[in-house]
CSV table of C-alpha atoms and ligand atoms in Angstrom, one decimal:
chain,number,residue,atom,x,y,z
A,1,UNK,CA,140.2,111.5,97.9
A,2,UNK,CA,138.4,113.3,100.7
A,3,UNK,CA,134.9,112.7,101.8
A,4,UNK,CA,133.6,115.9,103.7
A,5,UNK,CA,130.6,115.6,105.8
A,6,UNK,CA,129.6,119.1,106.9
A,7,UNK,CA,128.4,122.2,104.7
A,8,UNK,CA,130.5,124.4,106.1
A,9,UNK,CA,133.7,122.6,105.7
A,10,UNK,CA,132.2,121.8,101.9
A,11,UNK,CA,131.7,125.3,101.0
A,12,UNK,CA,135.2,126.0,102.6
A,13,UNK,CA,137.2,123.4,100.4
A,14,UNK,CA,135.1,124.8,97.1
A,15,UNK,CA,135.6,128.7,98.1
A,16,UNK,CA,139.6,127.9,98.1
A,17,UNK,CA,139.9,126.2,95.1
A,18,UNK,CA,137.8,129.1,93.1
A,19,UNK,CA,140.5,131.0,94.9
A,20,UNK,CA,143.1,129.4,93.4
A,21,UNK,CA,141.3,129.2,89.7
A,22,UNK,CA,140.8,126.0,89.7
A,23,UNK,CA,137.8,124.4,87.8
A,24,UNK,CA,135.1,122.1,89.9
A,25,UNK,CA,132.7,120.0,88.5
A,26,UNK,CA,129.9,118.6,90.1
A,27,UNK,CA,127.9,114.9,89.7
A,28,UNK,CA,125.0,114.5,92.5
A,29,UNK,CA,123.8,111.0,93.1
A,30,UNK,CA,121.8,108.9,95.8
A,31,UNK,CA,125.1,106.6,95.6
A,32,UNK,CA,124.6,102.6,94.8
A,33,UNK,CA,127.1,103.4,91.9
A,34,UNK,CA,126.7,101.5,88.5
A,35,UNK,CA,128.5,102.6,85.6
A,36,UNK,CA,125.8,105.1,84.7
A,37,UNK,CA,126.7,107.4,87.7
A,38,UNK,CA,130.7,106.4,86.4
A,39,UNK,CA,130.3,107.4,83.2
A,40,UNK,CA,128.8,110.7,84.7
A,41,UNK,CA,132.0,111.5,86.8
A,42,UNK,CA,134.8,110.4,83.6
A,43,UNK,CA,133.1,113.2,81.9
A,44,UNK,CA,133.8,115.8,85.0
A,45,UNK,CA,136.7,114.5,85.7
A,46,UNK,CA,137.9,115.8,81.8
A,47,UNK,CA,136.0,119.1,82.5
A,48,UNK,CA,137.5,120.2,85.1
A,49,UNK,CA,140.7,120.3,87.9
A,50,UNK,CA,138.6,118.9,90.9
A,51,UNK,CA,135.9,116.6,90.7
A,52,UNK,CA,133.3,116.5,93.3
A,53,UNK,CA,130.6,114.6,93.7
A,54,UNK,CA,127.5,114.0,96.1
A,55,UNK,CA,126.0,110.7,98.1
A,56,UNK,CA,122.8,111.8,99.7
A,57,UNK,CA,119.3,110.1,99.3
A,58,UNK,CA,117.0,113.3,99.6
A,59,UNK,CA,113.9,112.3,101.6
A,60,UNK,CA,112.1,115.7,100.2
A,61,UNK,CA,112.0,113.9,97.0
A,62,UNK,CA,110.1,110.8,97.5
A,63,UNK,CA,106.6,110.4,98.1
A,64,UNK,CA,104.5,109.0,101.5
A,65,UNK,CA,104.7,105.0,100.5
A,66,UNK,CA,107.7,105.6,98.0
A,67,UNK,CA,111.0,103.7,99.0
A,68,UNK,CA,113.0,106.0,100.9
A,69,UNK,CA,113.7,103.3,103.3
A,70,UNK,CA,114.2,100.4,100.7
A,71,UNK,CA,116.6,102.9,98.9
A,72,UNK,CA,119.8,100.8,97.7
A,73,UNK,CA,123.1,102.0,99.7
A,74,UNK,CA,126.1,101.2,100.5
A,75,UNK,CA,128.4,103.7,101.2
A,76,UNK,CA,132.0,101.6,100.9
A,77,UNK,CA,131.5,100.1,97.6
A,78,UNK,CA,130.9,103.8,96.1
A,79,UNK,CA,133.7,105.1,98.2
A,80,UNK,CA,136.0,102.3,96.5
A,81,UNK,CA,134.4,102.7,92.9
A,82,UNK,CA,135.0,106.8,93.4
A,83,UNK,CA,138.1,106.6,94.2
A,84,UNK,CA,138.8,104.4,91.1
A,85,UNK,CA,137.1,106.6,88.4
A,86,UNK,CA,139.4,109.6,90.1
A,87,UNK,CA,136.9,111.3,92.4
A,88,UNK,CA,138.6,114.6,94.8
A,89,UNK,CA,136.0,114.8,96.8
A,90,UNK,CA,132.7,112.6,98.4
A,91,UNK,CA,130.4,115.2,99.3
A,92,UNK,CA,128.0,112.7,102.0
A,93,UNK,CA,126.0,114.9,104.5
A,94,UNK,CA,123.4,113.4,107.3
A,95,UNK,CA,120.0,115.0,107.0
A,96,UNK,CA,121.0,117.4,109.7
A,97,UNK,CA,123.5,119.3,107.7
A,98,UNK,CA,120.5,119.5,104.7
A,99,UNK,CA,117.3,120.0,105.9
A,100,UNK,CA,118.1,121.0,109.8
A,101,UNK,CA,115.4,122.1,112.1
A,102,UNK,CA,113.3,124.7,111.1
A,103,UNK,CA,113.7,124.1,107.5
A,104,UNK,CA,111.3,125.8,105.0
A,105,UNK,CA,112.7,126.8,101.9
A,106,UNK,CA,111.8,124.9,98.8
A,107,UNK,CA,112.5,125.8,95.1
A,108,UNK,CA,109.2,124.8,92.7
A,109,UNK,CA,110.5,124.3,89.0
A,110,UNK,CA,106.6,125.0,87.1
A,111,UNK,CA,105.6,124.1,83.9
A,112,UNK,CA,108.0,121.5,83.1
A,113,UNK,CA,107.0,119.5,85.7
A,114,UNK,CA,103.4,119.3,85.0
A,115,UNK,CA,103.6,116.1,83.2
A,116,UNK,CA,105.2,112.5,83.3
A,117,UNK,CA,107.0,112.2,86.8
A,118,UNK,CA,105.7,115.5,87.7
A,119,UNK,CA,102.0,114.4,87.5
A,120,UNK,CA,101.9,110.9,88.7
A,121,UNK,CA,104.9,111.8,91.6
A,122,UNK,CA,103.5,115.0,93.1
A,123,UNK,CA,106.0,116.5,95.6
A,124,UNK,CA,109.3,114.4,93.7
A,125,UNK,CA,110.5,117.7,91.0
A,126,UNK,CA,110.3,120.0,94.2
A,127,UNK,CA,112.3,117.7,96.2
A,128,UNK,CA,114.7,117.5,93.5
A,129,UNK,CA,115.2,121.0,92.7
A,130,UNK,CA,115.3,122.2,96.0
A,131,UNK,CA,118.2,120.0,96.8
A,132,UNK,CA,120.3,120.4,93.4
A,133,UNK,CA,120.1,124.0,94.4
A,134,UNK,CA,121.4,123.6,97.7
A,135,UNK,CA,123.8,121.3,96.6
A,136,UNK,CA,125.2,123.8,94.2
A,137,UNK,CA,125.6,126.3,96.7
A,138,UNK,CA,127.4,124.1,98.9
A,139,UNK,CA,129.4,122.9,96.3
A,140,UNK,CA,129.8,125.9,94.2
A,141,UNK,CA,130.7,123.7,90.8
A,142,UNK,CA,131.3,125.8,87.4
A,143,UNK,CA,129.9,122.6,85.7
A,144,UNK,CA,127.4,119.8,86.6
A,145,UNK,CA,127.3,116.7,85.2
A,146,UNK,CA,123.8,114.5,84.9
A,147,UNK,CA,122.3,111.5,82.6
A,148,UNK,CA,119.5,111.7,80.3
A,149,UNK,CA,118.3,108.6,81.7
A,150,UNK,CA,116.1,110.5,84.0
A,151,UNK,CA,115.3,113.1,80.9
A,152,UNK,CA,113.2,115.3,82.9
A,153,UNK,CA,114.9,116.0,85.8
A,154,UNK,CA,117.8,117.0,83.1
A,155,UNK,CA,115.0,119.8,81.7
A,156,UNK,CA,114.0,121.3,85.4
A,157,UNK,CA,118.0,121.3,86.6
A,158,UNK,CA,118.2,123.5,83.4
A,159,UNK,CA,115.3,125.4,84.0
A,160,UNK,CA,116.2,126.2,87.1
A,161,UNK,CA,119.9,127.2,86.5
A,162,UNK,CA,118.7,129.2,83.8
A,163,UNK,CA,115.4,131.2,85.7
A,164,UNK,CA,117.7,131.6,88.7
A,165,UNK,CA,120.9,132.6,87.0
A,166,UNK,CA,123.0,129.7,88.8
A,167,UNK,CA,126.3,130.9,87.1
A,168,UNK,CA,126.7,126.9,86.0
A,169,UNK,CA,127.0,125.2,82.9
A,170,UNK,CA,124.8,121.8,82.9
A,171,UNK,CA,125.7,118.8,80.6
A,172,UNK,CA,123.7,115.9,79.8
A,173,UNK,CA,125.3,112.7,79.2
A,174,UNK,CA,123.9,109.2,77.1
A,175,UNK,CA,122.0,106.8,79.1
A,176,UNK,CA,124.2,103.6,80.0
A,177,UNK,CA,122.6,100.2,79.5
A,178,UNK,CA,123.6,97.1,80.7
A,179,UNK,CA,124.7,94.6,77.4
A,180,UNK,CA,120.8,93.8,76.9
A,181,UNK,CA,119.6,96.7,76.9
A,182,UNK,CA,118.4,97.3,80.4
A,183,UNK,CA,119.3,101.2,81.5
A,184,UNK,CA,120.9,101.1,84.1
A,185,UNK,CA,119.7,102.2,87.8
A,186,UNK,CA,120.2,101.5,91.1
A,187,UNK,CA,116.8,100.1,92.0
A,188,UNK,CA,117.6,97.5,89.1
A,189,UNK,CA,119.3,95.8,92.3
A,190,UNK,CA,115.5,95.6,93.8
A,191,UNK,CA,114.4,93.1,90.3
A,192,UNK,CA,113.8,89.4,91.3
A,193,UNK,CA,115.1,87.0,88.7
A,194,UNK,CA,112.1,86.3,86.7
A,195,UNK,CA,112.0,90.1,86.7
A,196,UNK,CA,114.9,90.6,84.8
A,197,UNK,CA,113.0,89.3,81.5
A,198,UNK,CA,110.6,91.8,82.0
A,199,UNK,CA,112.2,94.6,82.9
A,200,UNK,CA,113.7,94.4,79.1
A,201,UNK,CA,110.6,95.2,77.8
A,202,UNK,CA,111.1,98.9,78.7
A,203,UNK,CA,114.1,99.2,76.3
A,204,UNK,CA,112.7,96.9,73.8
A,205,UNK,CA,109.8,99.0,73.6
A,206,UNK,CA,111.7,101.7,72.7
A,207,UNK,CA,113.8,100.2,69.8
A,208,UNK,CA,109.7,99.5,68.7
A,209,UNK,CA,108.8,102.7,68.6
A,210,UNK,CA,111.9,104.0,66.9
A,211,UNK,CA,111.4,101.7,64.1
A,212,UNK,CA,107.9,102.6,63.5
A,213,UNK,CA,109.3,106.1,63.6
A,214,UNK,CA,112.0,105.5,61.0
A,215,UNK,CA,109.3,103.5,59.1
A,216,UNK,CA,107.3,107.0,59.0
A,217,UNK,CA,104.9,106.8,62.0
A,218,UNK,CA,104.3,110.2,63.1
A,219,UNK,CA,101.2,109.2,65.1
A,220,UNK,CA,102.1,109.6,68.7
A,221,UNK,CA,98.7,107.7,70.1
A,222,UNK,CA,99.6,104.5,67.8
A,223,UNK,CA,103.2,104.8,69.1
A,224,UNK,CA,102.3,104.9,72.1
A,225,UNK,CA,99.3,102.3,72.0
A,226,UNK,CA,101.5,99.4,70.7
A,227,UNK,CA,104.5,100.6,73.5
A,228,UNK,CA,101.8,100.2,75.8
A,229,UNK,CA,101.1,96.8,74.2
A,230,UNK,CA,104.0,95.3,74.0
A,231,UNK,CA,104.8,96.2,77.9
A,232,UNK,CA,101.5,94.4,79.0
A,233,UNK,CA,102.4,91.6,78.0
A,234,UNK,CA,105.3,90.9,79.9
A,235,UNK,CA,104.3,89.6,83.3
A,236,UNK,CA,104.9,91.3,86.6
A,237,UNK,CA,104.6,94.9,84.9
A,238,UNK,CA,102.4,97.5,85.5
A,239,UNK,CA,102.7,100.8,83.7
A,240,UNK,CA,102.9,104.2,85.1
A,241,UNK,CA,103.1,106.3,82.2
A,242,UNK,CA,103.9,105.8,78.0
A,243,UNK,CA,103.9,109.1,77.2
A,244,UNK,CA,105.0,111.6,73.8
A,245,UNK,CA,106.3,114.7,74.9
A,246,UNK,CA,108.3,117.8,73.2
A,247,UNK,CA,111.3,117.7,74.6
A,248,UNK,CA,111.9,121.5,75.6
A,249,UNK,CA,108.2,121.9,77.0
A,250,UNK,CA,107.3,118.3,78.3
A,251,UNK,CA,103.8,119.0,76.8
A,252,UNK,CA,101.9,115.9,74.8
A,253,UNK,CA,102.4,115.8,72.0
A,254,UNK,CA,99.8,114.4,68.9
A,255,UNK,CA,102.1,114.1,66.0
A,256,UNK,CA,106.1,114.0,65.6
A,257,UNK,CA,106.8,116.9,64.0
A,258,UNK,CA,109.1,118.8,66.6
A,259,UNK,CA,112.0,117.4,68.3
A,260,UNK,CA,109.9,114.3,70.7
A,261,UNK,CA,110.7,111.9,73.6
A,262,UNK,CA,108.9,109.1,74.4
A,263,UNK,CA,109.2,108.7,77.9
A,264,UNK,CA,108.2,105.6,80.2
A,265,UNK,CA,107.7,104.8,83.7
A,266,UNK,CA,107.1,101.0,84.2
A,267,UNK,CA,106.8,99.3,87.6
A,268,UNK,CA,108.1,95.5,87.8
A,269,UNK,CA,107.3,93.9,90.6
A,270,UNK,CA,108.7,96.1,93.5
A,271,UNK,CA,110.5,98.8,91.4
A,272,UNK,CA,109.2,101.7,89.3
A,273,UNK,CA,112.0,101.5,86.6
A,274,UNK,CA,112.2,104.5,83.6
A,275,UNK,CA,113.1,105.3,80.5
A,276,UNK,CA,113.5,107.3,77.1
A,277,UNK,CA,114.1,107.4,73.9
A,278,UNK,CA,114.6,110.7,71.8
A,279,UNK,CA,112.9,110.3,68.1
A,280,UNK,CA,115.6,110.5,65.2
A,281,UNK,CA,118.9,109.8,67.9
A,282,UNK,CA,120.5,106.4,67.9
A,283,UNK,CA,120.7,105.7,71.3
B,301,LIG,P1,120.7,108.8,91.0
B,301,LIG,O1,121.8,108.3,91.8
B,301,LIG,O2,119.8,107.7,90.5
B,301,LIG,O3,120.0,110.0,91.5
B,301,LIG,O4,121.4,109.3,89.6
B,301,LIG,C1,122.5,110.3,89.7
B,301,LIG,C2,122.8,110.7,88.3
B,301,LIG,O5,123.1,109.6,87.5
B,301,LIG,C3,121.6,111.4,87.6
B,301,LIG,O6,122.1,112.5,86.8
B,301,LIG,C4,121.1,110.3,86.7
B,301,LIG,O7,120.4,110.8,85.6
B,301,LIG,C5,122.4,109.6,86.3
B,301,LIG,N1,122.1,108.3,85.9
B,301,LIG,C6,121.4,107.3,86.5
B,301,LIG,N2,121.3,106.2,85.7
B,301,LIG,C7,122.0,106.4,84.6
B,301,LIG,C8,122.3,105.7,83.4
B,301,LIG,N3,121.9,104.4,83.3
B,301,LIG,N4,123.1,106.3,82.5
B,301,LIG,C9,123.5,107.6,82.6
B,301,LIG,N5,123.3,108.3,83.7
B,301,LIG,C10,122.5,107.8,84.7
């Protein structure tokens, strides 16, 4: 396994290997591994000859008074934990090699972002898509690899490759949840004990609202009034957003007719934890 530092000597390593035919996918992280980001990079590792993927927490994603400095990391662990699952390549550049002086560019995803993280995280989507795109022409992947946990972001990355004809093919993977139902996430490392309890209320909720669903619910505002409910009363939360959305637009939505998601953003105690659950799928 290598772990390349520099764009240049990134873009070099890629450029050969398309030389040569071979196939690279492509999984992008902020690192803290769990078996979420694992999962991710067994799927690339199938697709393709070389599996790369990325360790860079992208301070043009987070917010003034967000936790870029709290941000989980530790760079050996996921170094041992990559090399395990059959990583090629660490891709782990300093901020210098990604945003160095004199930096302006920035890629803005639109309407999918107006809602859910979009609205209540302002400059986060543009952060995001700004560095996916860079990261795929550093890396030059012919597949990328993400998790629907963070549904929207999945959407934008596929707007984007789409409205800027990234020659890539993007492939969501199942949310991984620790045996009680907790997604799992690095900032999961942030809960306090006590926490724990609560944080289950985000995926319990959803196993609510997908029984009233099956039961024949098709109200979105009772769906998400009793979500809302039932998070409340767990102590130590606080909610962000409960929201139904179509899952192609990310637009409210009033009844359940089209394909929906209900998405959540929950903080508990220090972290802001999310989740999702797509009406009608098991999972
Ligand atoms: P992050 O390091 O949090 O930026 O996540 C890197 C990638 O891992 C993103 O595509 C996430 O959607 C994905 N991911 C994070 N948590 C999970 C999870 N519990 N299950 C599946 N994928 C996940």
């Amino acid at each position: 396994m290598e772990i390349i530092k520099t764009v240049r000597d990134m873009q070099n390593f890629s450029e050969s290997l398309r030389l040569r035919g071979k196939r690279i996918a492509f999984v992008p992280t902020m690192g803290y591994f769990h078996n979420g980001h694992l999962e991710l990079m067994k799927e690339g590792k199938k697709r393709s000859d070389c599996l790369v993927t990325s360790i860079y927490v992208n301070p043009t994603q987070f917010g003034p008074g967000e936790d870029l400095d709290k941000y989980p990391r530790d760079f050996e662990r996921d170094e041992r934990l990559s090399r395990d699952v059959g990583v090629d390549v660490i891709f782990y550049p300093p901020n210098s090699q990604m945003y160095p002086e004199n930096y302006q560019t920035y890629v803005n995803v639109e309407n999918v972002t107006d809602n859910l993280c979009g609205l209540t995280r302002p400059v986060h989507f543009r952060g995001v898509a700004t560095v996916c795109a860079k990261l795929f022409n550093i890396v030059k992947p012919h597949v990328t690899i993400f998790g629907r946990k963070d549904f929207q972001q999945l959407v934008v990355i596929k707007r984007m490759v789409t409205d800027l004809n990234m020659d890539i093919e993007v492939v969501g993977m199942p949310t991984v949840r620790e045996s009680d139902g907790l997604a799992m996430s690095s900032r999961n490392a942030y809960l306090k004990e006590d926490e724990r309890e609560s944080a289950l209320s985000l995926s319990r909720s959803l196993r609510l609202a997908g029984s009233l669903y099956d039961q024949g619910q098709c109200d979105a505002g009772v769906i998400i009034k009793k979500v809302k409910d039932f998070i409340g009363k767990h102590p130590g939360t606080r909610i962000d957003y409960v929201k139904i959305c179509d899952v192609e637009t990310m637009k409210d939505v009033e009844r359940l007719e089209r394909k929906s998601v209900l998405a959540l953003a929950v903080w508990v105690g220090a972290p802001r934890l999310i989740d999702n659950y797509v009406f009608g799928e098991n999972k």
